[in-house]
CSV table of C-alpha atoms in Angstrom, one decimal:
chain,number,residue,atom,x,y,z
A,1002,MET,CA,20.7,4.3,-6.3
A,1003,ALA,CA,21.0,6.9,-9.1
A,1004,SER,CA,18.3,9.5,-9.4
A,1005,GLN,CA,15.9,9.0,-12.3
A,1006,THR,CA,12.8,10.5,-13.9
A,1007,LEU,CA,10.0,8.0,-13.8
A,1008,GLN,CA,7.7,7.3,-16.7
A,1009,ASN,CA,4.1,6.2,-17.1
A,1010,TYR,CA,3.1,2.8,-18.4
A,1011,ILE,CA,0.2,3.1,-20.8
A,1012,ASN,CA,-1.1,0.5,-23.3
A,1013,GLY,CA,1.8,-1.8,-22.9
A,1014,ALA,CA,4.7,0.7,-23.2
A,1015,TRP,CA,6.6,3.2,-21.0
A,1016,HIS,CA,6.1,6.9,-21.9
A,1017,ALA,CA,7.8,10.0,-20.7
A,1018,SER,CA,5.3,12.3,-19.1
A,1019,ALA,CA,4.7,15.9,-20.4
A,1020,ALA,CA,4.1,17.0,-16.8
A,1021,ALA,CA,5.1,20.5,-16.0
A,1022,GLN,CA,5.8,19.7,-12.3
A,1023,HIS,CA,7.6,16.8,-10.6
A,1024,ALA,CA,7.9,15.6,-7.0
A,1025,THR,CA,11.1,14.4,-5.5
A,1026,VAL,CA,11.5,10.9,-4.0
A,1027,HIS,CA,13.9,10.8,-1.1
A,1028,ASN,CA,15.5,7.9,0.8
A,1029,PRO,CA,14.1,8.8,4.3
A,1030,ALA,CA,17.1,7.2,6.0
A,1031,THR,CA,19.7,9.2,4.1
A,1032,GLY,CA,18.0,12.1,2.5
A,1033,GLU,CA,19.4,11.0,-0.8
A,1034,VAL,CA,17.3,11.9,-3.9
A,1035,LEU,CA,16.1,8.7,-5.6
A,1036,ALA,CA,13.9,9.9,-8.4
A,1037,GLN,CA,11.8,12.6,-9.9
A,1038,VAL,CA,8.1,11.7,-10.2
A,1039,PRO,CA,5.9,13.4,-12.8
A,1040,LEU,CA,2.7,14.9,-11.6
A,1041,SER,CA,0.9,13.7,-14.7
A,1042,PRO,CA,-1.8,15.9,-16.2
A,1043,ALA,CA,-5.3,14.9,-17.0
A,1044,GLY,CA,-4.5,14.1,-20.6
A,1045,GLU,CA,-2.2,11.3,-19.5
A,1046,VAL,CA,-4.9,9.9,-17.2
A,1047,ASP,CA,-7.3,10.0,-20.2
A,1048,ALA,CA,-4.7,8.1,-22.4
A,1049,ALA,CA,-4.5,5.4,-19.7
A,1050,ALA,CA,-8.3,5.2,-19.3
A,1051,GLN,CA,-8.9,5.0,-23.0
A,1052,ALA,CA,-6.3,2.3,-23.4
A,1053,ALA,CA,-7.7,0.3,-20.4
A,1054,ALA,CA,-11.3,0.7,-21.8
A,1055,ALA,CA,-10.2,-0.6,-25.2
A,1056,ALA,CA,-8.3,-3.5,-23.7
A,1057,PHE,CA,-11.2,-4.4,-21.4
A,1058,GLU,CA,-13.5,-5.2,-24.3
A,1059,THR,CA,-11.2,-8.1,-25.3
A,1060,TRP,CA,-9.9,-9.0,-21.9
A,1061,ARG,CA,-13.3,-9.5,-20.4
A,1062,ARG,CA,-14.0,-12.3,-22.9
A,1063,VAL,CA,-10.8,-14.2,-22.2
A,1064,PRO,CA,-11.9,-17.2,-20.1
A,1065,ALA,CA,-11.0,-16.9,-16.4
A,1066,THR,CA,-8.9,-20.0,-16.6
A,1067,GLU,CA,-6.7,-18.3,-19.2
A,1068,ARG,CA,-6.6,-14.9,-17.4
A,1069,ILE,CA,-5.1,-16.5,-14.3
A,1070,GLN,CA,-2.2,-18.0,-16.3
A,1071,TYR,CA,-0.7,-14.5,-16.3
A,1072,LEU,CA,-1.1,-14.4,-12.5
A,1073,PHE,CA,0.7,-17.7,-12.2
A,1074,LYS,CA,3.6,-16.2,-14.2
A,1075,LEU,CA,3.5,-13.0,-12.1
A,1076,LYS,CA,3.6,-15.0,-8.9
A,1077,ASP,CA,6.8,-16.8,-10.0
A,1078,LEU,CA,8.4,-13.5,-11.0
A,1079,LEU,CA,7.5,-11.8,-7.7
A,1080,GLU,CA,9.1,-14.8,-5.9
A,1081,ALA,CA,12.2,-14.6,-8.0
A,1082,HIS,CA,12.6,-10.8,-7.4
A,1083,ILE,CA,11.4,-10.7,-3.7
A,1084,ASP,CA,14.7,-9.4,-2.4
A,1085,GLU,CA,14.9,-6.7,-5.1
A,1086,LEU,CA,11.4,-5.5,-4.4
A,1087,SER,CA,12.0,-5.6,-0.6
A,1088,ARG,CA,15.2,-3.5,-0.9
A,1089,SER,CA,13.2,-1.0,-3.0
A,1090,ILE,CA,10.6,-0.7,-0.3
A,1091,THR,CA,13.3,-0.2,2.4
A,1092,THR,CA,15.1,2.4,0.2
A,1093,GLU,CA,12.1,4.6,-0.6
A,1094,ASN,CA,9.9,4.0,2.5
A,1095,GLY,CA,12.4,3.4,5.3
A,1096,LYS,CA,10.9,0.3,6.9
A,1097,THR,CA,13.3,-2.5,7.8
A,1098,PHE,CA,14.2,-5.2,5.2
A,1099,ALA,CA,12.3,-7.8,7.2
A,1100,GLU,CA,9.2,-5.7,7.3
A,1101,ALA,CA,9.5,-5.0,3.5
A,1102,LYS,CA,10.0,-8.7,2.7
A,1103,GLY,CA,6.9,-9.5,4.8
A,1104,GLU,CA,5.0,-6.9,2.8
A,1105,ILE,CA,5.9,-8.5,-0.5
A,1106,ARG,CA,5.1,-11.9,0.9
A,1107,ARG,CA,1.6,-10.6,1.5
A,1108,ALA,CA,1.4,-9.2,-2.0
A,1109,ILE,CA,2.3,-12.6,-3.4
A,1110,GLU,CA,-0.3,-14.3,-1.2
A,1111,ASN,CA,-3.0,-12.1,-2.8
A,1112,VAL,CA,-1.8,-13.1,-6.2
A,1113,GLU,CA,-2.1,-16.8,-5.1
A,1114,VAL,CA,-5.7,-16.3,-3.9
A,1115,ALA,CA,-6.7,-14.5,-7.1
A,1116,CYS,CA,-5.5,-17.5,-9.1
A,1117,GLY,CA,-8.5,-19.3,-7.6
A,1118,ILE,CA,-10.9,-16.9,-9.4
A,1119,PRO,CA,-12.5,-19.6,-11.6
A,1120,ILE,CA,-14.0,-21.1,-8.5
A,1121,LEU,CA,-14.4,-17.9,-6.4
A,1122,MET,CA,-16.4,-16.0,-9.1
A,1123,GLN,CA,-18.7,-18.8,-10.1
A,1124,GLY,CA,-22.3,-17.7,-10.6
A,1125,GLU,CA,-25.3,-19.1,-8.6
A,1126,PHE,CA,-28.5,-20.7,-9.5
A,1127,SER,CA,-31.6,-21.1,-7.3
A,1128,GLU,CA,-34.5,-23.1,-8.5
A,1129,ASP,CA,-38.1,-22.4,-7.5
A,1130,ILE,CA,-37.3,-19.5,-5.2
A,1131,ALA,CA,-41.0,-18.6,-5.7
A,1132,SER,CA,-43.8,-20.2,-7.7
A,1133,GLY,CA,-42.5,-20.5,-11.2
A,1134,ILE,CA,-39.5,-18.4,-10.6
A,1135,ASP,CA,-35.8,-19.4,-10.9
A,1136,GLU,CA,-32.9,-17.1,-10.1
A,1137,PHE,CA,-29.5,-16.8,-11.8
A,1138,VAL,CA,-26.6,-14.7,-10.5
A,1139,ILE,CA,-23.9,-14.0,-13.1
A,1140,ARG,CA,-20.9,-12.0,-12.1
A,1141,GLN,CA,-19.7,-9.4,-14.6
A,1142,PRO,CA,-16.5,-7.2,-14.6
A,1143,VAL,CA,-17.0,-3.5,-14.0
A,1144,GLY,CA,-14.6,-2.2,-16.7
A,1145,VAL,CA,-11.7,0.0,-15.8
A,1146,ALA,CA,-10.7,0.0,-12.1
A,1147,ALA,CA,-8.3,2.5,-10.6
A,1148,ILE,CA,-6.0,1.8,-7.7
A,1149,ILE,CA,-4.8,4.8,-5.6
A,1150,ALA,CA,-2.1,3.6,-3.3
A,1151,PRO,CA,-0.5,5.0,-0.1
A,1152,PHE,CA,3.1,5.4,0.8
A,1153,ASN,CA,3.2,3.1,3.8
A,1154,PHE,CA,2.8,-0.2,2.0
A,1155,PRO,CA,3.9,0.6,-1.6
A,1156,GLY,CA,4.3,-3.0,-2.5
A,1157,MET,CA,1.4,-4.7,-0.8
A,1158,ILE,CA,-1.6,-2.5,-1.0
A,1159,PRO,CA,-1.9,-2.3,-4.8
A,1160,PHE,CA,-2.0,-6.1,-4.7
A,1161,TRP,CA,-5.0,-6.0,-2.4
A,1162,PHE,CA,-6.9,-5.0,-5.6
A,1163,LEU,CA,-4.9,-5.6,-8.8
A,1164,PRO,CA,-4.8,-9.4,-9.0
A,1165,TYR,CA,-8.6,-9.7,-8.3
A,1166,ALA,CA,-9.5,-7.0,-10.7
A,1167,VAL,CA,-7.6,-8.5,-13.7
A,1168,ALA,CA,-8.5,-12.0,-12.8
A,1169,THR,CA,-12.2,-11.1,-13.0
A,1170,GLY,CA,-11.8,-9.4,-16.4
A,1171,ASN,CA,-11.2,-5.8,-15.5
A,1172,ALA,CA,-8.4,-3.5,-16.8
A,1173,VAL,CA,-6.6,-1.4,-14.2
A,1174,ILE,CA,-4.9,2.0,-13.7
A,1175,ILE,CA,-2.4,2.2,-10.8
A,1176,LYS,CA,-1.6,5.5,-9.3
A,1177,PRO,CA,1.2,4.9,-6.8
A,1178,SER,CA,2.1,7.3,-4.0
A,1179,GLU,CA,4.3,10.1,-5.3
A,1180,ARG,CA,6.4,9.5,-2.1
A,1181,CYS,CA,7.0,5.8,-2.8
A,1182,PRO,CA,6.5,5.0,-6.5
A,1183,LEU,CA,9.6,3.0,-7.3
A,1184,THR,CA,8.5,-0.4,-6.0
A,1185,MET,CA,5.4,-0.4,-8.0
A,1186,HIS,CA,7.4,0.5,-11.1
A,1187,LEU,CA,9.5,-2.6,-10.5
A,1188,ALA,CA,6.3,-4.6,-10.1
A,1189,VAL,CA,4.8,-3.3,-13.3
A,1190,GLU,CA,8.0,-4.3,-15.1
A,1191,LEU,CA,7.4,-7.8,-13.8
A,1192,MET,CA,3.8,-7.6,-15.0
A,1193,GLU,CA,5.1,-6.7,-18.4
A,1194,GLN,CA,7.4,-9.7,-18.4
A,1195,ALA,CA,4.4,-11.9,-17.4
A,1196,GLY,CA,2.9,-10.9,-20.7
A,1197,PHE,CA,-0.4,-9.2,-19.8
A,1198,PRO,CA,-2.0,-7.8,-23.0
A,1199,PRO,CA,-1.4,-4.1,-23.7
A,1200,GLY,CA,-3.8,-1.9,-21.8
A,1201,VAL,CA,-4.9,-4.4,-19.2
A,1202,ILE,CA,-2.4,-2.9,-16.7
A,1203,ASN,CA,-1.5,0.8,-16.7
A,1204,LEU,CA,0.5,3.0,-14.4
A,1205,VAL,CA,0.1,6.8,-14.1
A,1206,ASN,CA,2.3,8.8,-11.7
A,1207,GLY,CA,1.0,11.9,-10.1
A,1208,GLY,CA,-0.4,13.9,-7.1
A,1209,ALA,CA,-3.8,15.3,-6.1
A,1210,ASP,CA,-4.7,16.7,-9.6
A,1211,THR,CA,-3.9,13.3,-11.2
A,1212,VAL,CA,-6.2,11.6,-8.6
A,1213,ASN,CA,-9.0,14.0,-9.3
A,1214,ALA,CA,-8.7,13.3,-13.0
A,1215,ILE,CA,-9.1,9.6,-12.3
A,1216,LEU,CA,-12.1,10.3,-10.1
A,1217,ASP,CA,-13.8,12.4,-12.8
A,1218,HIS,CA,-13.0,10.2,-15.8
A,1219,PRO,CA,-16.1,8.7,-17.4
A,1220,ARG,CA,-14.3,5.5,-18.5
A,1221,VAL,CA,-13.2,4.7,-14.9
A,1222,GLY,CA,-15.9,2.5,-13.3
A,1223,ALA,CA,-14.4,1.7,-9.9
A,1224,VAL,CA,-11.9,3.2,-7.5
A,1225,SER,CA,-10.0,1.6,-4.6
A,1226,PHE,CA,-8.1,3.7,-2.2
A,1227,VAL,CA,-6.2,3.3,1.1
A,1228,GLY,CA,-4.7,6.3,2.9
A,1229,SER,CA,-5.6,9.0,5.3
A,1230,THR,CA,-9.2,9.6,6.4
A,1231,PRO,CA,-9.5,13.1,5.0
A,1232,VAL,CA,-8.4,11.9,1.6
A,1233,ALA,CA,-10.6,8.8,1.8
A,1234,ARG,CA,-13.6,11.1,2.4
A,1235,HIS,CA,-12.7,13.2,-0.6
A,1236,ILE,CA,-12.2,10.2,-2.9
A,1237,TYR,CA,-15.4,8.6,-1.8
A,1238,ALA,CA,-17.5,11.7,-2.2
A,1239,ARG,CA,-16.1,12.8,-5.6
A,1240,ALA,CA,-16.0,9.3,-7.2
A,1241,SER,CA,-19.4,8.2,-6.0
A,1242,ALA,CA,-20.9,11.5,-7.2
A,1243,ASN,CA,-19.6,10.5,-10.6
A,1244,GLY,CA,-21.4,7.2,-10.4
A,1245,LYS,CA,-18.3,5.0,-9.6
A,1246,ARG,CA,-18.1,2.1,-7.3
A,1247,VAL,CA,-15.7,3.1,-4.5
A,1248,GLN,CA,-13.9,1.5,-1.6
A,1249,ALA,CA,-12.0,4.1,0.4
A,1250,GLN,CA,-10.2,3.0,3.5
A,1251,GLY,CA,-8.9,5.6,5.9
A,1252,GLY,CA,-7.0,5.7,9.2
A,1253,ALA,CA,-8.0,4.5,12.6
A,1254,LYS,CA,-7.4,4.7,16.3
A,1255,ASN,CA,-6.7,1.3,17.7
A,1256,PRO,CA,-7.2,0.9,21.5
A,1257,ILE,CA,-5.8,-2.2,23.3
A,1258,VAL,CA,-7.3,-3.1,26.6
A,1259,ILE,CA,-4.8,-4.8,28.9
A,1260,LEU,CA,-6.2,-6.8,31.9
A,1261,PRO,CA,-4.2,-7.6,35.1
A,1262,ASP,CA,-4.1,-11.3,34.3
A,1263,ALA,CA,-2.5,-10.8,30.8
A,1264,ASP,CA,0.8,-12.6,30.0
A,1265,MET,CA,2.8,-9.3,30.2
A,1266,ASP,CA,5.8,-10.6,28.2
A,1267,VAL,CA,3.6,-11.6,25.2
A,1268,THR,CA,1.4,-8.6,25.5
A,1269,THR,CA,4.3,-6.2,25.5
A,1270,ARG,CA,5.9,-7.8,22.5
A,1271,ILE,CA,2.7,-7.7,20.5
A,1272,VAL,CA,1.8,-4.1,21.5
A,1273,ALA,CA,5.4,-2.9,20.8
A,1274,ASP,CA,5.4,-4.6,17.3
A,1275,SER,CA,2.0,-3.1,16.5
A,1276,ALA,CA,2.9,0.4,17.8
A,1277,PHE,CA,6.4,0.7,16.5
A,1278,GLY,CA,6.4,-1.5,13.4
A,1279,ASN,CA,6.7,0.4,10.2
A,1280,ALA,CA,7.7,3.3,12.4
A,1281,GLY,CA,4.0,3.5,13.5
A,1282,GLN,CA,2.9,4.5,10.0
A,1283,ARG,CA,0.1,2.1,9.4
A,1284,CYS,CA,-3.6,2.3,10.0
A,1285,LEU,CA,-3.6,-0.7,12.3
A,1286,ALA,CA,-0.9,0.6,14.6
A,1287,ALA,CA,-1.7,0.4,18.3
A,1288,SER,CA,-2.2,4.0,19.3
A,1289,LEU,CA,-3.8,3.7,22.7
A,1290,ALA,CA,-3.3,1.2,25.6
A,1291,ILE,CA,-6.0,1.1,28.3
A,1292,THR,CA,-4.8,-0.7,31.4
A,1293,VAL,CA,-7.1,-2.1,34.1
A,1294,GLY,CA,-6.0,-2.3,37.7
A,1295,GLU,CA,-2.5,-3.6,38.4
A,1296,ALA,CA,-1.8,-3.8,34.6
A,1297,ARG,CA,-1.1,-0.1,34.7
A,1298,ARG,CA,2.2,-0.5,36.6
A,1299,SER,CA,3.4,-3.8,35.1
A,1300,PHE,CA,2.6,-2.9,31.5
A,1301,GLY,CA,3.8,0.7,31.8
A,1302,GLU,CA,7.2,-0.5,33.0
A,1303,ALA,CA,7.4,-3.2,30.3
A,1304,ILE,CA,6.3,-1.1,27.4
A,1305,ALA,CA,8.7,1.7,28.4
A,1306,GLU,CA,11.6,-0.8,28.4
A,1307,ALA,CA,10.5,-2.2,25.1
A,1308,ALA,CA,10.3,1.3,23.6
A,1309,ALA,CA,13.7,2.4,25.0
A,1310,SER,CA,15.4,-0.8,23.7
A,1311,ARG,CA,14.1,-0.7,20.2
A,1312,VAL,CA,17.0,-0.5,17.7
A,1313,VAL,CA,16.4,2.4,15.3
A,1314,GLY,CA,18.5,2.6,12.2
A,1315,TYR,CA,18.7,2.2,8.4
A,1316,GLY,CA,16.3,-0.6,7.3
A,1317,LEU,CA,19.0,-2.4,5.4
A,1318,ASP,CA,21.1,-2.8,8.6
A,1319,GLU,CA,20.2,-6.2,9.9
A,1320,HIS,CA,20.3,-5.0,13.5
A,1321,ALA,CA,17.7,-2.3,13.0
A,1322,ASN,CA,14.1,-3.1,14.0
A,1323,MET,CA,12.6,0.4,13.3
A,1324,GLY,CA,13.4,2.7,10.5
A,1325,PRO,CA,12.8,6.4,9.8
A,1326,VAL,CA,9.5,8.1,9.2
A,1327,ILE,CA,8.7,9.0,5.6
A,1328,THR,CA,9.5,12.7,5.5
A,1329,ALA,CA,11.1,15.5,7.5
A,1330,ALA,CA,7.6,17.0,7.7
A,1331,SER,CA,6.2,13.8,9.2
A,1332,LYS,CA,9.0,13.9,11.8
A,1333,ALA,CA,8.2,17.5,12.7
A,1334,ARG,CA,4.5,16.7,13.0
A,1335,ILE,CA,5.1,13.8,15.4
A,1336,GLN,CA,7.5,15.9,17.5
A,1337,GLY,CA,4.8,18.6,17.6
A,1338,LEU,CA,2.2,16.1,18.8
A,1339,VAL,CA,4.4,15.0,21.6
A,1340,GLN,CA,5.0,18.6,22.6
A,1341,THR,CA,1.3,19.3,22.6
A,1342,ALA,CA,0.7,16.3,24.9
A,1343,LEU,CA,3.3,17.6,27.3
A,1344,ASP,CA,1.9,21.1,27.2
A,1345,GLU,CA,-1.5,19.6,28.1
A,1346,GLY,CA,-0.1,17.7,31.1
A,1347,ALA,CA,1.1,14.4,29.8
A,1348,ARG,CA,4.0,12.7,31.6
A,1349,MET,CA,7.0,11.7,29.5
A,1350,ILE,CA,8.2,8.2,30.2
A,1351,VAL,CA,10.4,7.6,27.1
A,1352,ASP,CA,11.5,10.5,24.9
A,1353,GLY,CA,12.3,9.5,21.4
A,1354,ARG,CA,12.1,12.9,19.7
A,1355,GLU,CA,15.9,13.3,19.2
A,1356,ALA,CA,17.3,10.4,17.4
A,1357,ARG,CA,20.7,10.8,15.9
A,1358,ILE,CA,21.8,7.7,13.9
A,1359,GLU,CA,25.5,7.7,13.3
A,1360,GLY,CA,26.2,7.8,9.5
A,1361,TYR,CA,22.6,8.8,8.8
A,1362,GLU,CA,22.4,12.3,10.2
A,1363,SER,CA,20.2,13.5,7.3
A,1364,GLY,CA,17.6,10.8,7.9
A,1365,TYR,CA,14.1,11.4,9.3
A,1366,PHE,CA,14.6,9.3,12.5
A,1367,LEU,CA,12.6,9.2,15.7
A,1368,ARG,CA,12.8,6.7,18.5
A,1369,PRO,CA,9.7,5.3,20.1
């Protein structure tokens, strides 16, 4: 894949950014440079927000039964390009092709659900809730909704929000992760083919300053975010202080309790898939196993074997079932955490810190 400089999508057209700084997108399996991403200035966020606000005034009055016709078209386009989108995820994120394809499948499922908005968003009427009082509930769109997406699911997580936002009459601004922006660029190209009116869907590349410009912009009425807990706290505090509706989802620690009577084969497979899937880079990854009684020995042996036998490699290799982590810095951080545990008295059962994958010596690989 040749390196490219990405553009922003504002008011129905692609525009080169005037950004003074760019971030570099690497293939984490090869170290290859895939793209340069502009760290868009506040003025380009403003252009997107103004375009979205203008489009919203018309879009909100389009009947929901008509708005979802664009989603039906988008669903068909996503289906037709599922392999292309999945390869893009593997190339820029590192996860296996099977994991990437599952991610896009979940994105498509969200589009399918949003196609039911004419039923899902119906209002409510209650008669005689008190003497002489009837109650009506009418759902109204917020306006401009911003989506700030993480690197670990670059194809799926924007679709947790986007189809529902546009189906209910909002206009959106997408800010993909500067580490993994290519897949969402492909997706927006498909949205363009689906024929959404100009300004209903916008994409602005960038980093922290771009995010802050979104959080501060008076025309942005709602913000959805998924990512690390520190960033989630920042986004929630700053956006809510500016009067915006915010949903900010952070990381988690996920303990699994394993009892002595558990089916150890099934348990081990599930825990291994949870812990090592997506190279462990997801908020729902199993991070702690608490064993009870005899389960300590049987599960300890089984999970060690599952970890040692995991095939690590380039995600486009059909034999690989675990790819690299996202950056060299992430690899170094994880190696440091393991060393800290050892320094504090942990016992190493399986050491995956030094993973050399033949042909991909520049990749950011770790074994479980």
